[in-house]
mmCIF file with all atom_site columns, C-alpha atoms in Angstrom:
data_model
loop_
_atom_site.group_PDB
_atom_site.id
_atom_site.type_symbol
_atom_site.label_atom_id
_atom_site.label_alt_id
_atom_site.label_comp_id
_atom_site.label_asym_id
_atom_site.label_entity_id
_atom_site.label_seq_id
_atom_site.pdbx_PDB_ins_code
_atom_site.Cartn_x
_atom_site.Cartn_y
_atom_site.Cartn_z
_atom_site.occupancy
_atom_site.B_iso_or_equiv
_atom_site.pdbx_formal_charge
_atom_site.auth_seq_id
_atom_site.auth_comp_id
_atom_site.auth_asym_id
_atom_site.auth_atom_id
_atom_site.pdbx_PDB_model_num
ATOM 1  C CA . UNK A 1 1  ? -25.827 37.108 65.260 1.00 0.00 ? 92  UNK A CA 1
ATOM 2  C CA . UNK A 1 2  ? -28.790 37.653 64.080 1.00 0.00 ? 93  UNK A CA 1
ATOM 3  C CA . UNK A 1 3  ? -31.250 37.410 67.067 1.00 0.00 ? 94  UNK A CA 1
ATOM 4  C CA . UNK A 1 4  ? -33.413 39.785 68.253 1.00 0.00 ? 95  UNK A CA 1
ATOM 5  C CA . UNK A 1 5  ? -32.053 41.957 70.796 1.00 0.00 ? 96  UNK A CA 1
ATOM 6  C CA . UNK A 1 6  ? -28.355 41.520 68.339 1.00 0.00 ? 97  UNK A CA 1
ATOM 7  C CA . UNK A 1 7  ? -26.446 44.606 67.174 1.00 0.00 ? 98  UNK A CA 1
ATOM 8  C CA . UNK A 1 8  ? -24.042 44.394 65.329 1.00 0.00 ? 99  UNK A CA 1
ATOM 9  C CA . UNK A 1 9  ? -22.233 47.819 64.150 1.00 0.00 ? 100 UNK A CA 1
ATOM 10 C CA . UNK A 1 10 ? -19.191 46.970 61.522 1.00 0.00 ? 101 UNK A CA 1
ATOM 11 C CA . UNK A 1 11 ? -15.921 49.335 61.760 1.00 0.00 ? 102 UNK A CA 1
ATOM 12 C CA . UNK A 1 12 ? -15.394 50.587 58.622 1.00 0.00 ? 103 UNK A CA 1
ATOM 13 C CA . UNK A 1 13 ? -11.789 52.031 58.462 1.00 0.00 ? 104 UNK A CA 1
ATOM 14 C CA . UNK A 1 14 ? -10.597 54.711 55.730 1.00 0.00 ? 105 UNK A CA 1
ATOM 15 C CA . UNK A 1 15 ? -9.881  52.027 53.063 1.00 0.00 ? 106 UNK A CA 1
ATOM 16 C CA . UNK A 1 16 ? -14.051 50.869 53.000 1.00 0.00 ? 107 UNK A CA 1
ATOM 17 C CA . UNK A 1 17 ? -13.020 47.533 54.442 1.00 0.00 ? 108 UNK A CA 1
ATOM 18 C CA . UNK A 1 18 ? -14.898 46.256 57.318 1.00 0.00 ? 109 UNK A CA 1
ATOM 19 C CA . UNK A 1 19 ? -12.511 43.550 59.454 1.00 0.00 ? 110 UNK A CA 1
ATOM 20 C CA . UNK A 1 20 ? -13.759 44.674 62.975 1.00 0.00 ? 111 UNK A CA 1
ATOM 21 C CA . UNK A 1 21 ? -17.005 45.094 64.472 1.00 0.00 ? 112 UNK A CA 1
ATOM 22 C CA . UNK A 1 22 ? -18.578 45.942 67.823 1.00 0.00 ? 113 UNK A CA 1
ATOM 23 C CA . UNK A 1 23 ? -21.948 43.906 69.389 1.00 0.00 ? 114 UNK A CA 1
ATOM 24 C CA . UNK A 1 24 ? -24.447 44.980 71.471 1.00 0.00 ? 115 UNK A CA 1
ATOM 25 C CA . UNK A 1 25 ? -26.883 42.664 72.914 1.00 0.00 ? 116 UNK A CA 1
ATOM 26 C CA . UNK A 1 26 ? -29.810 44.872 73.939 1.00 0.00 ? 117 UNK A CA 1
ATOM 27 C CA . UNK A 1 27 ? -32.697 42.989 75.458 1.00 0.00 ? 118 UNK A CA 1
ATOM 28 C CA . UNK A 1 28 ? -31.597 39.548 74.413 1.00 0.00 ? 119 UNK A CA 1
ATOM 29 C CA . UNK A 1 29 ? -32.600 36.325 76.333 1.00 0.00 ? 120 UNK A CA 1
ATOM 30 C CA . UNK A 1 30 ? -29.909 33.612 75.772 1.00 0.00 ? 121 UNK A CA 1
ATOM 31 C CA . UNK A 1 31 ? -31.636 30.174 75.663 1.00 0.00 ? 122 UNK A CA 1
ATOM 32 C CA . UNK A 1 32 ? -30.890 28.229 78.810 1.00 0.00 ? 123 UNK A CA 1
ATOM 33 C CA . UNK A 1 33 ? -29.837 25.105 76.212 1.00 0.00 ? 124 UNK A CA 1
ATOM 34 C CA . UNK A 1 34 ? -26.925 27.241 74.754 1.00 0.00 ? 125 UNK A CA 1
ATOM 35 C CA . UNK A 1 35 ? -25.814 28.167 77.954 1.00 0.00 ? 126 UNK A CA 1
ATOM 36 C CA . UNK A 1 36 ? -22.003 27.393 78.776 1.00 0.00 ? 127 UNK A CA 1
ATOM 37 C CA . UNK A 1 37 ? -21.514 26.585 82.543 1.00 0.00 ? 128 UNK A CA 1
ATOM 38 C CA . UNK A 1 38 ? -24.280 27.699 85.235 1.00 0.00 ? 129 UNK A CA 1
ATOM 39 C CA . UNK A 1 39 ? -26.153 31.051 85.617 1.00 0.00 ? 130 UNK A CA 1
ATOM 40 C CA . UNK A 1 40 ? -23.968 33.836 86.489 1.00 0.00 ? 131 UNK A CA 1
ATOM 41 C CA . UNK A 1 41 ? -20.410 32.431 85.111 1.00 0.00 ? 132 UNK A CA 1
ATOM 42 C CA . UNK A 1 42 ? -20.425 33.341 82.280 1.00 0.00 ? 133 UNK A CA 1
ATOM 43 C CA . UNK A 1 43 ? -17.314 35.822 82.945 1.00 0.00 ? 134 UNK A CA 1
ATOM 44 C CA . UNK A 1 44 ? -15.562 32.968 84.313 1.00 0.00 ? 135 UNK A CA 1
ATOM 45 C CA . UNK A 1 45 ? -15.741 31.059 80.973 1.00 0.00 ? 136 UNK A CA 1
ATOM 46 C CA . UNK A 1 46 ? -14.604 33.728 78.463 1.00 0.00 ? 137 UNK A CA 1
ATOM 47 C CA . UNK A 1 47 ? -11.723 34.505 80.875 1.00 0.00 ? 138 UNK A CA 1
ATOM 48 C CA . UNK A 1 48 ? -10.497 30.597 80.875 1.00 0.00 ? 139 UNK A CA 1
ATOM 49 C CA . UNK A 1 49 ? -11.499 30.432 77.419 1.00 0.00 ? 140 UNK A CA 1
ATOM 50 C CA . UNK A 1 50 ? -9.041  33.043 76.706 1.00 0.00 ? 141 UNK A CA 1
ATOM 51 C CA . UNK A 1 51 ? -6.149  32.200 78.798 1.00 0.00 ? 142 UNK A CA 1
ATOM 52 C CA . UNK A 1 52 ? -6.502  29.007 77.588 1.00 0.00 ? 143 UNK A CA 1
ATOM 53 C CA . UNK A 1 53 ? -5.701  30.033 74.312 1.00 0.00 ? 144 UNK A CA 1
ATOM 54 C CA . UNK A 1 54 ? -3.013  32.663 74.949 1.00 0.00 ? 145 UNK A CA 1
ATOM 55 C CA . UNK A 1 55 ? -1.033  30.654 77.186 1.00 0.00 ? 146 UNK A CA 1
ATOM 56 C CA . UNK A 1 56 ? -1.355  26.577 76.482 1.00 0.00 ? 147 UNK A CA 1
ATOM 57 C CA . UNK A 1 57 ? 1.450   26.880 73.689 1.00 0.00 ? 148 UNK A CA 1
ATOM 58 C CA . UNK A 1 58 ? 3.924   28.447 75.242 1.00 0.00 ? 149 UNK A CA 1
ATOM 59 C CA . UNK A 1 59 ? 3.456   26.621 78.213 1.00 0.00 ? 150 UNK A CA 1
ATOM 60 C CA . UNK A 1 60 ? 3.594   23.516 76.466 1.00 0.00 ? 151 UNK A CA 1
ATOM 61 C CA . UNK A 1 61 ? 6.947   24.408 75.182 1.00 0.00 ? 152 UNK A CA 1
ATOM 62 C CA . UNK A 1 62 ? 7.833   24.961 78.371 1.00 0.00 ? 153 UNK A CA 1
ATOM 63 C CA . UNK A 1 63 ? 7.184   21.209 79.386 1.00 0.00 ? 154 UNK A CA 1
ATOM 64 C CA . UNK A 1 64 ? 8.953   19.835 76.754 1.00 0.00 ? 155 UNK A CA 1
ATOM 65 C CA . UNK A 1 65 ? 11.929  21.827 77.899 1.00 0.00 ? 156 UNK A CA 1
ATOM 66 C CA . UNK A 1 66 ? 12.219  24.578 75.190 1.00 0.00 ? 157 UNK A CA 1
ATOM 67 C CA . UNK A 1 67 ? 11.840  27.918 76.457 1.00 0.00 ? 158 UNK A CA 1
ATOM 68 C CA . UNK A 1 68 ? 13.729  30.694 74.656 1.00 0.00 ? 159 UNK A CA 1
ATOM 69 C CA . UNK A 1 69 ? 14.008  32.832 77.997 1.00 0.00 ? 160 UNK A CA 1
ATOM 70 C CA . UNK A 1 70 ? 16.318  30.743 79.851 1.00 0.00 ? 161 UNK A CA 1
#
Protein backbone atom coordinates (compact mmCIF):
# COMPACT_ATOMS: atom_id res chain seq x y z
CA UNK A 1 0.00 0.00 0.00
CA UNK A 2 2.59 1.94 0.00
CA UNK A 3 4.21 1.65 -3.51
CA UNK A 4 4.80 4.11 -5.81
CA UNK A 5 2.12 4.67 -8.16
CA UNK A 6 -0.40 3.75 -4.60
CA UNK A 7 -3.19 6.12 -3.55
CA UNK A 8 -4.81 5.67 -1.02
CA UNK A 9 -7.66 8.38 -0.06
CA UNK A 10 -9.38 7.40 3.54
CA UNK A 11 -13.33 8.19 3.89
CA UNK A 12 -13.69 10.12 6.69
CA UNK A 13 -17.44 10.11 7.71
CA UNK A 14 -19.10 12.91 10.05
CA UNK A 15 -17.98 11.19 13.31
CA UNK A 16 -13.82 11.73 12.25
CA UNK A 17 -13.53 7.97 11.96
CA UNK A 18 -11.93 6.59 8.97
CA UNK A 19 -13.25 2.66 8.35
CA UNK A 20 -13.40 2.94 4.46
CA UNK A 21 -11.07 3.99 1.93
CA UNK A 22 -10.77 4.20 -1.85
CA UNK A 23 -7.26 3.14 -3.97
CA UNK A 24 -5.99 4.30 -6.93
CA UNK A 25 -3.14 2.70 -8.57
CA UNK A 26 -1.79 5.35 -10.94
CA UNK A 27 1.25 4.27 -12.89
CA UNK A 28 2.04 1.21 -10.84
CA UNK A 29 3.94 -1.86 -12.25
CA UNK A 30 2.92 -5.02 -10.28
CA UNK A 31 5.97 -7.35 -10.02
CA UNK A 32 5.53 -10.35 -12.26
CA UNK A 33 6.54 -12.60 -8.87
CA UNK A 34 3.36 -11.32 -7.02
CA UNK A 35 1.31 -11.97 -9.80
CA UNK A 36 -1.84 -14.31 -9.14
CA UNK A 37 -2.69 -16.43 -12.28
CA UNK A 38 -1.33 -15.34 -15.90
CA UNK A 39 -1.27 -11.86 -17.57
CA UNK A 40 -4.59 -10.52 -18.25
CA UNK A 41 -6.78 -12.59 -15.52
CA UNK A 42 -6.58 -10.86 -13.11
CA UNK A 43 -10.53 -10.05 -13.22
CA UNK A 44 -11.08 -13.63 -13.31
CA UNK A 45 -9.38 -14.13 -9.89
CA UNK A 46 -11.03 -11.39 -7.76
CA UNK A 47 -14.39 -12.56 -9.20
CA UNK A 48 -13.72 -16.41 -7.98
CA UNK A 49 -12.06 -15.05 -5.09
CA UNK A 50 -15.21 -13.44 -4.18
CA UNK A 51 -17.79 -15.92 -4.98
CA UNK A 52 -15.81 -18.17 -3.30
CA UNK A 53 -16.28 -16.49 -0.24
CA UNK A 54 -19.93 -15.39 -0.50
CA UNK A 55 -21.23 -18.60 -1.49
CA UNK A 56 -18.99 -21.80 -0.09
CA UNK A 57 -20.98 -21.64 3.34
CA UNK A 58 -24.16 -21.69 2.39
CA UNK A 59 -23.56 -24.09 -0.11
CA UNK A 60 -21.94 -26.27 2.20
CA UNK A 61 -24.99 -26.29 4.29
CA UNK A 62 -26.67 -27.18 1.53
CA UNK A 63 -24.65 -30.55 1.17
CA UNK A 64 -25.03 -31.52 4.47
CA UNK A 65 -28.75 -31.25 3.97
CA UNK A 66 -29.66 -28.07 5.98
CA UNK A 67 -31.07 -25.44 3.98
CA UNK A 68 -33.58 -23.12 5.67
CA UNK A 69 -35.47 -22.46 2.24
CA UNK A 70 -36.94 -25.73 1.73
Amino acid sequence: MHAPGVEVVLFIKITGEAEFNEVFLTEFVFPDDQRLGDEGDGWRVAITTLMNERFCPWWWKWRKGWWPYS
